[in-house]
Amino acid sequence: MTDTPKRAQRAGHGADTIYWDPAKKSFVGAVSLGHGPNGKRRRPKVYGKTKTEVRQKIRDLKKEVQTGVKAPANYTVAEAVNDWLERGLKGRDEKGTIGKNRSMANKHLIPFIGKAKLKELSADDVDDWLDDRAEFLATRSLRDLLAILRRSIAHAQRRDKAARNVALLVTAPEGRPGRPSKALNLEQAKAVLTAARPSRLYAYLVLSLLSGVRTEEARPLTWDHVFLEATDGIPPHVAVWRSVRKHGETKTRKSRRTIALPRQVVDVLEEHMRWQKQERASRGMAWSPAGRVFTTRSGEPLDAANVRRDFKAIVKKAGLKPEWTPRELRHSFVSLLSDHGIPLERIALLVGHSSQATTEAVYRKQLRPVITQGAEAMDDIFAEGQEGEAAEDDEEGDAVA
């Protein structure tokens, strides 16, 4: 049976019919659904460009009748996505999960298939949309987009607004190669820290680069989780127990860890604490041990946008290309330790990975063959040439912030 238009043949009693309508320039499917309460035959019609499309619509219509799901005729993909964002993600982080999904949907989903009626959306439509976006997006982003559509339609199904989820029939295509993460070498790392020295972000960058904490772990860090003095044989350390994720949870259970601090980090954080106390006192604000270690000028918590903006300016000042991101400080931490001979299993513990295999998979480009251990390594790595720079900085009287 082909999709070539032919004259309609008379259907048997109670049978479904597919025929070409020259006036509408489309195939028509007349569906037999028995008789209504008034005794008249119920024979709704569906339309499509091909017989295959019409057959699928007939099956969908019959499924709606069997399941009792009557999908609204004019309910669009955009409405389904927005309903899911508003109601299906309740309790999620507005700036994180919801914000990311909303941004992706508004930029890459709704403008392209948002006007399509959900009831009429086909797997081919989804394939065509993803193939178009594959020219501009990485494979990971395409998978995220498809997941948004799948979950939006599933949310609509639970509310009897969709009979089936066509997005489940589709696989995300390969997209553009993603931008690979990279790591600062020692000279670049020192240049960044030197450029950051007069800024509010200096202590933040020193902690991130020399201890390997994630950006979402550094931003919510409070002083009562920072221990700058050795006690009972325990060296100065930072307790990484929270992040800016929902409910303050760290990425994984292994991410909750206590990290010994290099001497250089201790010195910088001590100076940062003194400076923060002075700044808050001058503005009539109380300083609290439970307060944030890193804040804006008004004392508000840092957000990711603050950090990215200031880091970009620092990188430019250091003479590097502005494409570097704060999260690559963690990649640099791994790379510097690996170059210094720290064993992979030790690095996995320091960065809070659930296994050595995770570290190897995530940071395989930064790892080298290895041999020895932790916080002392960073003091060794950054020791050369730092004393002279610190002395010059003290003479200039720059605030460490």
GROMACS .gro file of C-alpha atoms in nm:
model
  401
    1MET     CA    1   0.000   0.000   0.000
    2THR     CA    2   0.157   0.330  -0.111
    3ASP     CA    3   0.096   0.690  -0.014
    4THR     CA    4  -0.005   0.783  -0.373
    5PRO     CA    5  -0.349   0.952  -0.374
    6LYS     CA    6  -0.623   0.724  -0.510
    7ARG     CA    7  -0.998   0.742  -0.525
    8ALA     CA    8  -1.160   0.644  -0.200
    9GLN     CA    9  -1.316   0.300  -0.187
   10ARG     CA   10  -1.634   0.234   0.001
   11ALA     CA   11  -1.549   0.094   0.345
   12GLY     CA   12  -1.723  -0.201   0.498
   13HIS     CA   13  -1.973  -0.133   0.773
   14GLY     CA   14  -1.791  -0.034   1.093
   15ALA     CA   15  -1.450  -0.023   0.922
   16ASP     CA   16  -1.200   0.258   0.930
   17THR     CA   17  -1.130   0.439   0.604
   18ILE     CA   18  -0.828   0.625   0.470
   19TYR     CA   19  -0.871   0.834   0.154
   20TRP     CA   20  -0.726   1.136  -0.029
   21ASP     CA   21  -0.917   1.465  -0.009
   22PRO     CA   22  -0.820   1.682  -0.310
   23ALA     CA   23  -0.979   1.991  -0.156
   24LYS     CA   24  -0.773   1.966   0.163
   25LYS     CA   25  -0.472   1.820  -0.021
   26SER     CA   26  -0.422   1.564   0.254
   27PHE     CA   27  -0.512   1.209   0.349
   28VAL     CA   28  -0.819   1.167   0.566
   29GLY     CA   29  -0.886   0.890   0.812
   30ALA     CA   30  -1.247   0.826   0.911
   31VAL     CA   31  -1.261   0.630   1.234
   32SER     CA   32  -1.555   0.415   1.333
   33LEU     CA   33  -1.629   0.447   1.706
   34GLY     CA   34  -1.972   0.290   1.714
   35HIS     CA   35  -2.285   0.485   1.794
   36GLY     CA   36  -2.348   0.771   2.033
   37PRO     CA   37  -2.636   0.800   2.286
   38ASN     CA   38  -2.855   0.952   2.013
   39GLY     CA   39  -2.808   0.648   1.789
   40LYS     CA   40  -2.593   0.829   1.534
   41ARG     CA   41  -2.266   0.681   1.417
   42ARG     CA   42  -1.956   0.830   1.577
   43ARG     CA   43  -1.709   0.870   1.292
   44PRO     CA   44  -1.446   1.137   1.372
   45LYS     CA   45  -1.180   1.224   1.114
   46VAL     CA   46  -0.806   1.274   1.131
   47TYR     CA   47  -0.577   1.427   0.870
   48GLY     CA   48  -0.217   1.379   0.762
   49LYS     CA   49   0.035   1.421   0.481
   50THR     CA   50   0.080   1.045   0.441
   51LYS     CA   51  -0.123   0.733   0.501
   52THR     CA   52   0.132   0.621   0.757
   53GLU     CA   53   0.076   0.939   0.957
   54VAL     CA   54  -0.302   0.898   0.935
   55ARG     CA   55  -0.284   0.534   1.048
   56GLN     CA   56  -0.085   0.642   1.354
   57LYS     CA   57  -0.340   0.912   1.434
   58ILE     CA   58  -0.621   0.658   1.404
   59ARG     CA   59  -0.439   0.428   1.649
   60ASP     CA   60  -0.383   0.721   1.887
   61LEU     CA   61  -0.748   0.822   1.870
   62LYS     CA   62  -0.864   0.468   1.946
   63LYS     CA   63  -0.616   0.446   2.233
   64GLU     CA   64  -0.761   0.765   2.379
   65VAL     CA   65  -1.107   0.612   2.366
   66GLN     CA   66  -0.987   0.288   2.528
   67THR     CA   67  -0.789   0.458   2.806
   68GLY     CA   68  -1.035   0.738   2.866
   69VAL     CA   69  -0.765   0.997   2.796
   70LYS     CA   70  -0.904   1.280   2.587
   71ALA     CA   71  -0.602   1.492   2.501
   72PRO     CA   72  -0.695   1.859   2.446
   73ALA     CA   73  -0.689   1.932   2.074
   74ASN     CA   74  -0.510   2.267   2.106
   75TYR     CA   75  -0.268   2.186   2.391
   76THR     CA   76   0.077   2.275   2.258
   77VAL     CA   77   0.429   2.152   2.323
   78ALA     CA   78   0.515   2.493   2.471
   79GLU     CA   79   0.226   2.465   2.718
   80ALA     CA   80   0.336   2.115   2.818
   81VAL     CA   81   0.696   2.228   2.876
   82ASN     CA   82   0.592   2.534   3.076
   83ASP     CA   83   0.348   2.329   3.285
   84TRP     CA   84   0.628   2.086   3.370
   85LEU     CA   85   0.866   2.369   3.460
   86GLU     CA   86   0.603   2.534   3.682
   87ARG     CA   87   0.449   2.227   3.845
   88GLY     CA   88   0.664   1.925   3.773
   89LEU     CA   89   0.978   2.062   3.937
   90LYS     CA   90   0.831   2.193   4.261
   91GLY     CA   91   1.083   2.196   4.542
   92ARG     CA   92   1.381   2.208   4.305
   93ASP     CA   93   1.641   2.481   4.308
   94GLU     CA   94   1.495   2.777   4.113
   95LYS     CA   95   1.834   2.914   4.009
   96GLY     CA   96   1.986   2.572   3.947
   97THR     CA   97   1.775   2.289   3.806
   98ILE     CA   98   1.470   2.493   3.709
   99GLY     CA   99   1.671   2.786   3.577
  100LYS     CA  100   1.892   2.566   3.360
  101ASN     CA  101   1.598   2.372   3.215
  102ARG     CA  102   1.395   2.688   3.154
  103SER     CA  103   1.686   2.854   2.978
  104MET     CA  104   1.745   2.553   2.751
  105ALA     CA  105   1.374   2.517   2.672
  106ASN     CA  106   1.329   2.887   2.594
  107LYS     CA  107   1.633   2.895   2.369
  108HIS     CA  108   1.634   2.560   2.190
  109LEU     CA  109   1.293   2.390   2.230
  110ILE     CA  110   0.996   2.628   2.243
  111PRO     CA  111   1.103   2.851   1.948
  112PHE     CA  112   1.129   2.544   1.722
  113ILE     CA  113   0.850   2.300   1.815
  114GLY     CA  114   0.662   2.493   2.083
  115LYS     CA  115   0.369   2.584   1.858
  116ALA     CA  116   0.306   2.222   1.758
  117LYS     CA  117  -0.004   2.063   1.905
  118LEU     CA  118   0.114   1.795   2.146
  119LYS     CA  119  -0.158   1.562   2.024
  120GLU     CA  120  -0.017   1.582   1.670
  121LEU     CA  121   0.354   1.576   1.757
  122SER     CA  122   0.527   1.281   1.590
  123ALA     CA  123   0.857   1.106   1.646
  124ASP     CA  124   0.966   1.239   1.306
  125ASP     CA  125   0.899   1.594   1.426
  126VAL     CA  126   1.122   1.535   1.727
  127ASP     CA  127   1.394   1.379   1.511
  128ASP     CA  128   1.387   1.675   1.272
  129TRP     CA  129   1.409   1.923   1.560
  130LEU     CA  130   1.704   1.747   1.722
  131ASP     CA  131   1.885   1.709   1.390
  132ASP     CA  132   1.855   2.084   1.339
  133ARG     CA  133   1.988   2.162   1.689
  134ALA     CA  134   2.274   1.912   1.642
  135GLU     CA  135   2.447   2.167   1.419
  136PHE     CA  136   2.478   2.404   1.714
  137LEU     CA  137   2.481   2.196   2.034
  138ALA     CA  138   2.702   1.931   2.191
  139THR     CA  139   2.570   1.576   2.232
  140ARG     CA  140   2.525   1.623   2.607
  141SER     CA  141   2.305   1.930   2.548
  142LEU     CA  142   2.095   1.742   2.293
  143ARG     CA  143   2.036   1.463   2.545
  144ASP     CA  144   1.935   1.721   2.806
  145LEU     CA  145   1.690   1.880   2.561
  146LEU     CA  146   1.534   1.544   2.476
  147ALA     CA  147   1.503   1.468   2.849
  148ILE     CA  148   1.317   1.798   2.899
  149LEU     CA  149   1.070   1.708   2.624
  150ARG     CA  150   1.025   1.351   2.753
  151ARG     CA  151   0.957   1.466   3.108
  152SER     CA  152   0.723   1.743   2.989
  153ILE     CA  153   0.512   1.497   2.790
  154ALA     CA  154   0.517   1.246   3.079
  155HIS     CA  155   0.389   1.524   3.306
  156ALA     CA  156   0.111   1.593   3.053
  157GLN     CA  157   0.025   1.221   3.039
  158ARG     CA  158  -0.024   1.211   3.416
  159ARG     CA  159  -0.281   1.488   3.373
  160ASP     CA  160  -0.465   1.324   3.083
  161LYS     CA  161  -0.335   1.584   2.838
  162ALA     CA  162  -0.137   1.339   2.624
  163ALA     CA  163  -0.207   0.981   2.521
  164ARG     CA  164   0.149   0.877   2.442
  165ASN     CA  165   0.503   1.004   2.473
  166VAL     CA  166   0.655   1.017   2.124
  167ALA     CA  167   0.983   1.153   2.263
  168LEU     CA  168   1.052   0.809   2.412
  169LEU     CA  169   1.075   0.671   2.058
  170VAL     CA  170   1.363   0.904   1.970
  171THR     CA  171   1.735   0.889   2.043
  172ALA     CA  172   1.942   1.205   2.065
  173PRO     CA  173   2.184   1.240   1.771
  174GLU     CA  174   2.553   1.315   1.796
  175GLY     CA  175   2.609   1.688   1.822
  176ARG     CA  176   2.903   1.919   1.791
  177PRO     CA  177   3.211   1.824   1.993
  178GLY     CA  178   3.185   1.986   2.337
  179ARG     CA  179   3.452   2.225   2.458
  180PRO     CA  180   3.703   2.006   2.641
  181SER     CA  181   3.794   2.108   2.993
  182LYS     CA  182   4.152   2.208   3.037
  183ALA     CA  183   4.396   2.274   3.318
  184LEU     CA  184   4.626   2.564   3.401
  185ASN     CA  185   4.994   2.478   3.405
  186LEU     CA  186   5.204   2.600   3.697
  187GLU     CA  187   5.312   2.924   3.529
  188GLN     CA  188   4.954   3.006   3.428
  189ALA     CA  189   4.823   2.923   3.776
  190LYS     CA  190   5.079   3.156   3.938
  191ALA     CA  191   4.992   3.430   3.688
  192VAL     CA  192   4.621   3.400   3.774
  193LEU     CA  193   4.687   3.416   4.150
  194THR     CA  194   4.915   3.718   4.105
  195ALA     CA  195   4.649   3.895   3.898
  196ALA     CA  196   4.383   3.809   4.158
  197ARG     CA  197   4.584   3.927   4.459
  198PRO     CA  198   4.422   4.273   4.498
  199SER     CA  199   4.068   4.144   4.437
  200ARG     CA  200   3.788   4.013   4.658
  201LEU     CA  201   3.816   3.680   4.478
  202TYR     CA  202   4.179   3.614   4.570
  203ALA     CA  203   4.115   3.391   4.874
  204TYR     CA  204   3.840   3.209   4.684
  205LEU     CA  205   4.076   3.128   4.398
  206VAL     CA  206   4.361   3.024   4.628
  207LEU     CA  207   4.131   2.783   4.814
  208SER     CA  208   3.985   2.643   4.490
  209LEU     CA  209   4.317   2.595   4.315
  210LEU     CA  210   4.518   2.462   4.611
  211SER     CA  211   4.253   2.242   4.775
  212GLY     CA  212   4.036   2.127   4.483
  213VAL     CA  213   3.695   2.221   4.626
  214ARG     CA  214   3.414   2.255   4.373
  215THR     CA  215   3.281   2.603   4.297
  216GLU     CA  216   2.942   2.506   4.444
  217GLU     CA  217   3.120   2.392   4.763
  218ALA     CA  218   3.330   2.707   4.803
  219ARG     CA  219   3.046   2.958   4.767
  220PRO     CA  220   2.838   2.839   5.069
  221LEU     CA  221   3.145   2.774   5.288
  222THR     CA  222   3.112   2.925   5.639
  223TRP     CA  223   3.386   3.012   5.885
  224ASP     CA  224   3.271   2.748   6.135
  225HIS     CA  225   3.378   2.487   5.877
  226VAL     CA  226   3.724   2.639   5.838
  227PHE     CA  227   3.988   2.539   6.096
  228LEU     CA  228   4.304   2.746   6.056
  229GLU     CA  229   4.491   2.613   6.361
  230ALA     CA  230   4.624   2.263   6.423
  231THR     CA  231   4.461   2.096   6.724
  232ASP     CA  232   4.517   1.752   6.880
  233GLY     CA  233   4.746   1.650   6.599
  234ILE     CA  234   4.491   1.747   6.333
  235PRO     CA  235   4.635   1.991   6.079
  236PRO     CA  236   4.450   2.306   5.961
  237HIS     CA  237   4.163   2.193   5.744
  238VAL     CA  238   3.832   2.276   5.583
  239ALA     CA  239   3.521   2.060   5.625
  240VAL     CA  240   3.338   2.037   5.294
  241TRP     CA  241   2.992   1.925   5.401
  242ARG     CA  242   2.765   2.157   5.205
  243SER     CA  243   2.714   2.293   4.854
  244VAL     CA  244   2.472   2.529   4.681
  245ARG     CA  245   2.275   2.227   4.559
  246LYS     CA  246   1.920   2.164   4.681
  247HIS     CA  247   1.907   2.122   5.062
  248GLY     CA  248   2.280   2.204   5.071
  249GLU     CA  249   2.374   1.849   4.971
  250THR     CA  250   2.715   1.781   4.822
  251LYS     CA  251   2.734   1.611   4.483
  252THR     CA  252   2.782   1.260   4.631
  253ARG     CA  253   2.834   1.110   4.978
  254LYS     CA  254   3.207   1.081   4.908
  255SER     CA  255   3.204   1.454   4.829
  256ARG     CA  256   3.157   1.520   5.202
  257ARG     CA  257   3.516   1.532   5.309
  258THR     CA  258   3.770   1.706   5.530
  259ILE     CA  259   4.066   1.852   5.344
  260ALA     CA  260   4.398   1.949   5.502
  261LEU     CA  261   4.496   2.301   5.399
  262PRO     CA  262   4.834   2.394   5.253
  263ARG     CA  263   5.022   2.656   5.458
  264GLN     CA  264   4.971   2.910   5.184
  265VAL     CA  265   4.592   2.868   5.196
  266VAL     CA  266   4.594   2.905   5.576
  267ASP     CA  267   4.790   3.231   5.549
  268VAL     CA  268   4.558   3.371   5.284
  269LEU     CA  269   4.240   3.273   5.472
  270GLU     CA  270   4.372   3.425   5.796
  271GLU     CA  271   4.437   3.753   5.616
  272HIS     CA  272   4.099   3.726   5.443
  273MET     CA  273   3.925   3.682   5.781
  274ARG     CA  274   4.099   3.990   5.928
  275TRP     CA  275   4.011   4.194   5.623
  276GLN     CA  276   3.647   4.077   5.627
  277LYS     CA  277   3.608   4.166   5.996
  278GLN     CA  278   3.746   4.515   5.931
  279GLU     CA  279   3.522   4.569   5.630
  280ARG     CA  280   3.208   4.461   5.812
  281ALA     CA  281   3.294   4.672   6.118
  282SER     CA  282   3.345   4.980   5.900
  283ARG     CA  283   2.997   4.927   5.757
  284GLY     CA  284   2.831   4.860   6.091
  285MET     CA  285   2.776   4.491   6.019
  286ALA     CA  286   2.841   4.216   6.272
  287TRP     CA  287   3.088   3.940   6.186
  288SER     CA  288   2.977   3.585   6.269
  289PRO     CA  289   3.169   3.253   6.283
  290ALA     CA  290   2.868   3.105   6.102
  291GLY     CA  291   2.892   3.371   5.832
  292ARG     CA  292   2.997   3.307   5.474
  293VAL     CA  293   3.366   3.305   5.399
  294PHE     CA  294   3.310   3.459   5.056
  295THR     CA  295   3.055   3.736   4.998
  296THR     CA  296   2.976   4.034   4.778
  297ARG     CA  297   3.055   4.390   4.892
  298SER     CA  298   2.711   4.411   5.053
  299GLY     CA  299   2.768   4.089   5.248
  300GLU     CA  300   2.542   3.877   5.026
  301PRO     CA  301   2.643   3.523   4.923
  302LEU     CA  302   2.834   3.493   4.598
  303ASP     CA  303   2.649   3.337   4.309
  304ALA     CA  304   2.796   3.161   4.007
  305ALA     CA  305   2.751   3.468   3.786
  306ASN     CA  306   2.950   3.687   4.029
  307VAL     CA  307   3.237   3.441   4.030
  308ARG     CA  308   3.242   3.386   3.652
  309ARG     CA  309   3.239   3.760   3.580
  310ASP     CA  310   3.520   3.845   3.821
  311PHE     CA  311   3.725   3.540   3.723
  312LYS     CA  312   3.705   3.636   3.356
  313ALA     CA  313   3.849   3.980   3.436
  314ILE     CA  314   4.130   3.825   3.643
  315VAL     CA  315   4.220   3.576   3.369
  316LYS     CA  316   4.237   3.859   3.117
  317LYS     CA  317   4.461   4.059   3.352
  318ALA     CA  318   4.687   3.753   3.381
  319GLY     CA  319   4.737   3.760   3.005
  320LEU     CA  320   4.536   3.444   2.934
  321LYS     CA  321   4.248   3.391   2.695
  322PRO     CA  322   3.908   3.471   2.858
  323GLU     CA  323   3.768   3.123   2.781
  324TRP     CA  324   3.884   2.980   3.118
  325THR     CA  325   3.611   2.902   3.372
  326PRO     CA  326   3.621   2.877   3.756
  327ARG     CA  327   3.548   2.503   3.747
  328GLU     CA  328   3.875   2.450   3.561
  329LEU     CA  329   4.062   2.547   3.877
  330ARG     CA  330   3.963   2.202   4.003
  331HIS     CA  331   4.097   2.042   3.684
  332SER     CA  332   4.416   2.240   3.739
  333PHE     CA  333   4.438   2.111   4.098
  334VAL     CA  334   4.423   1.752   3.971
  335SER     CA  335   4.674   1.818   3.695
  336LEU     CA  336   4.927   1.989   3.924
  337LEU     CA  337   4.908   1.710   4.183
  338SER     CA  338   4.942   1.443   3.915
  339ASP     CA  339   5.244   1.618   3.764
  340HIS     CA  340   5.393   1.633   4.115
  341GLY     CA  341   5.363   1.255   4.156
  342ILE     CA  342   5.056   1.222   4.381
  343PRO     CA  343   4.890   0.876   4.342
  344LEU     CA  344   4.556   0.860   4.166
  345GLU     CA  345   4.380   0.708   4.469
  346ARG     CA  346   4.497   1.001   4.683
  347ILE     CA  347   4.373   1.253   4.427
  348ALA     CA  348   4.034   1.075   4.418
  349LEU     CA  349   4.000   1.122   4.796
  350LEU     CA  350   4.102   1.487   4.779
  351VAL     CA  351   3.851   1.578   4.509
  352GLY     CA  352   3.572   1.376   4.674
  353HIS     CA  353   3.511   1.120   4.401
  354SER     CA  354   3.324   0.800   4.478
  355SER     CA  355   3.599   0.595   4.316
  356GLN     CA  356   3.939   0.615   4.153
  357ALA     CA  357   3.768   0.522   3.826
  358THR     CA  358   3.558   0.840   3.842
  359THR     CA  359   3.869   1.054   3.877
  360GLU     CA  360   4.034   0.873   3.590
  361ALA     CA  361   3.728   0.916   3.366
  362VAL     CA  362   3.664   1.282   3.445
  363TYR     CA  363   4.022   1.403   3.455
  364ARG     CA  364   4.196   1.160   3.221
  365LYS     CA  365   4.356   1.446   3.024
  366GLN     CA  366   4.502   1.598   3.339
  367LEU     CA  367   4.647   1.280   3.492
  368ARG     CA  368   5.004   1.160   3.462
  369PRO     CA  369   5.186   0.850   3.591
  370VAL     CA  370   5.230   0.899   3.969
  371ILE     CA  371   5.404   0.834   4.316
  372THR     CA  372   5.347   1.041   4.661
  373GLN     CA  373   5.083   1.272   4.869
  374GLY     CA  374   4.842   1.572   4.957
  375ALA     CA  375   4.843   1.925   5.111
  376GLU     CA  376   5.224   1.938   5.145
  377ALA     CA  377   5.246   1.895   4.769
  378MET     CA  378   5.075   2.226   4.703
  379ASP     CA  379   5.311   2.405   4.939
  380ASP     CA  380   5.600   2.250   4.744
  381ILE     CA  381   5.444   2.332   4.408
  382PHE     CA  382   5.373   2.697   4.482
  383ALA     CA  383   5.662   2.765   4.721
  384GLU     CA  384   5.917   2.870   4.461
  385GLY     CA  385   5.906   3.243   4.402
  386GLN     CA  386   5.608   3.305   4.630
  387GLU     CA  387   5.797   3.444   4.929
  388GLY     CA  388   5.938   3.733   4.731
  389GLU     CA  389   5.600   3.814   4.580
  390ALA     CA  390   5.434   3.807   4.923
  391ALA     CA  391   5.695   4.043   5.068
  392GLU     CA  392   5.645   4.290   4.783
  393ASP     CA  393   5.271   4.268   4.831
  394ASP     CA  394   5.301   4.343   5.205
  395GLU     CA  395   5.510   4.651   5.130
  396GLU     CA  396   5.248   4.781   4.888
  397GLY     CA  397   4.980   4.732   5.155
  398ASP     CA  398   4.731   4.563   4.922
  399ALA     CA  399   4.424   4.416   5.094
  400VAL     CA  400   4.389   4.041   5.051
  401ALA     CA  401   4.022   3.973   4.989
   0.00000   0.00000   0.00000
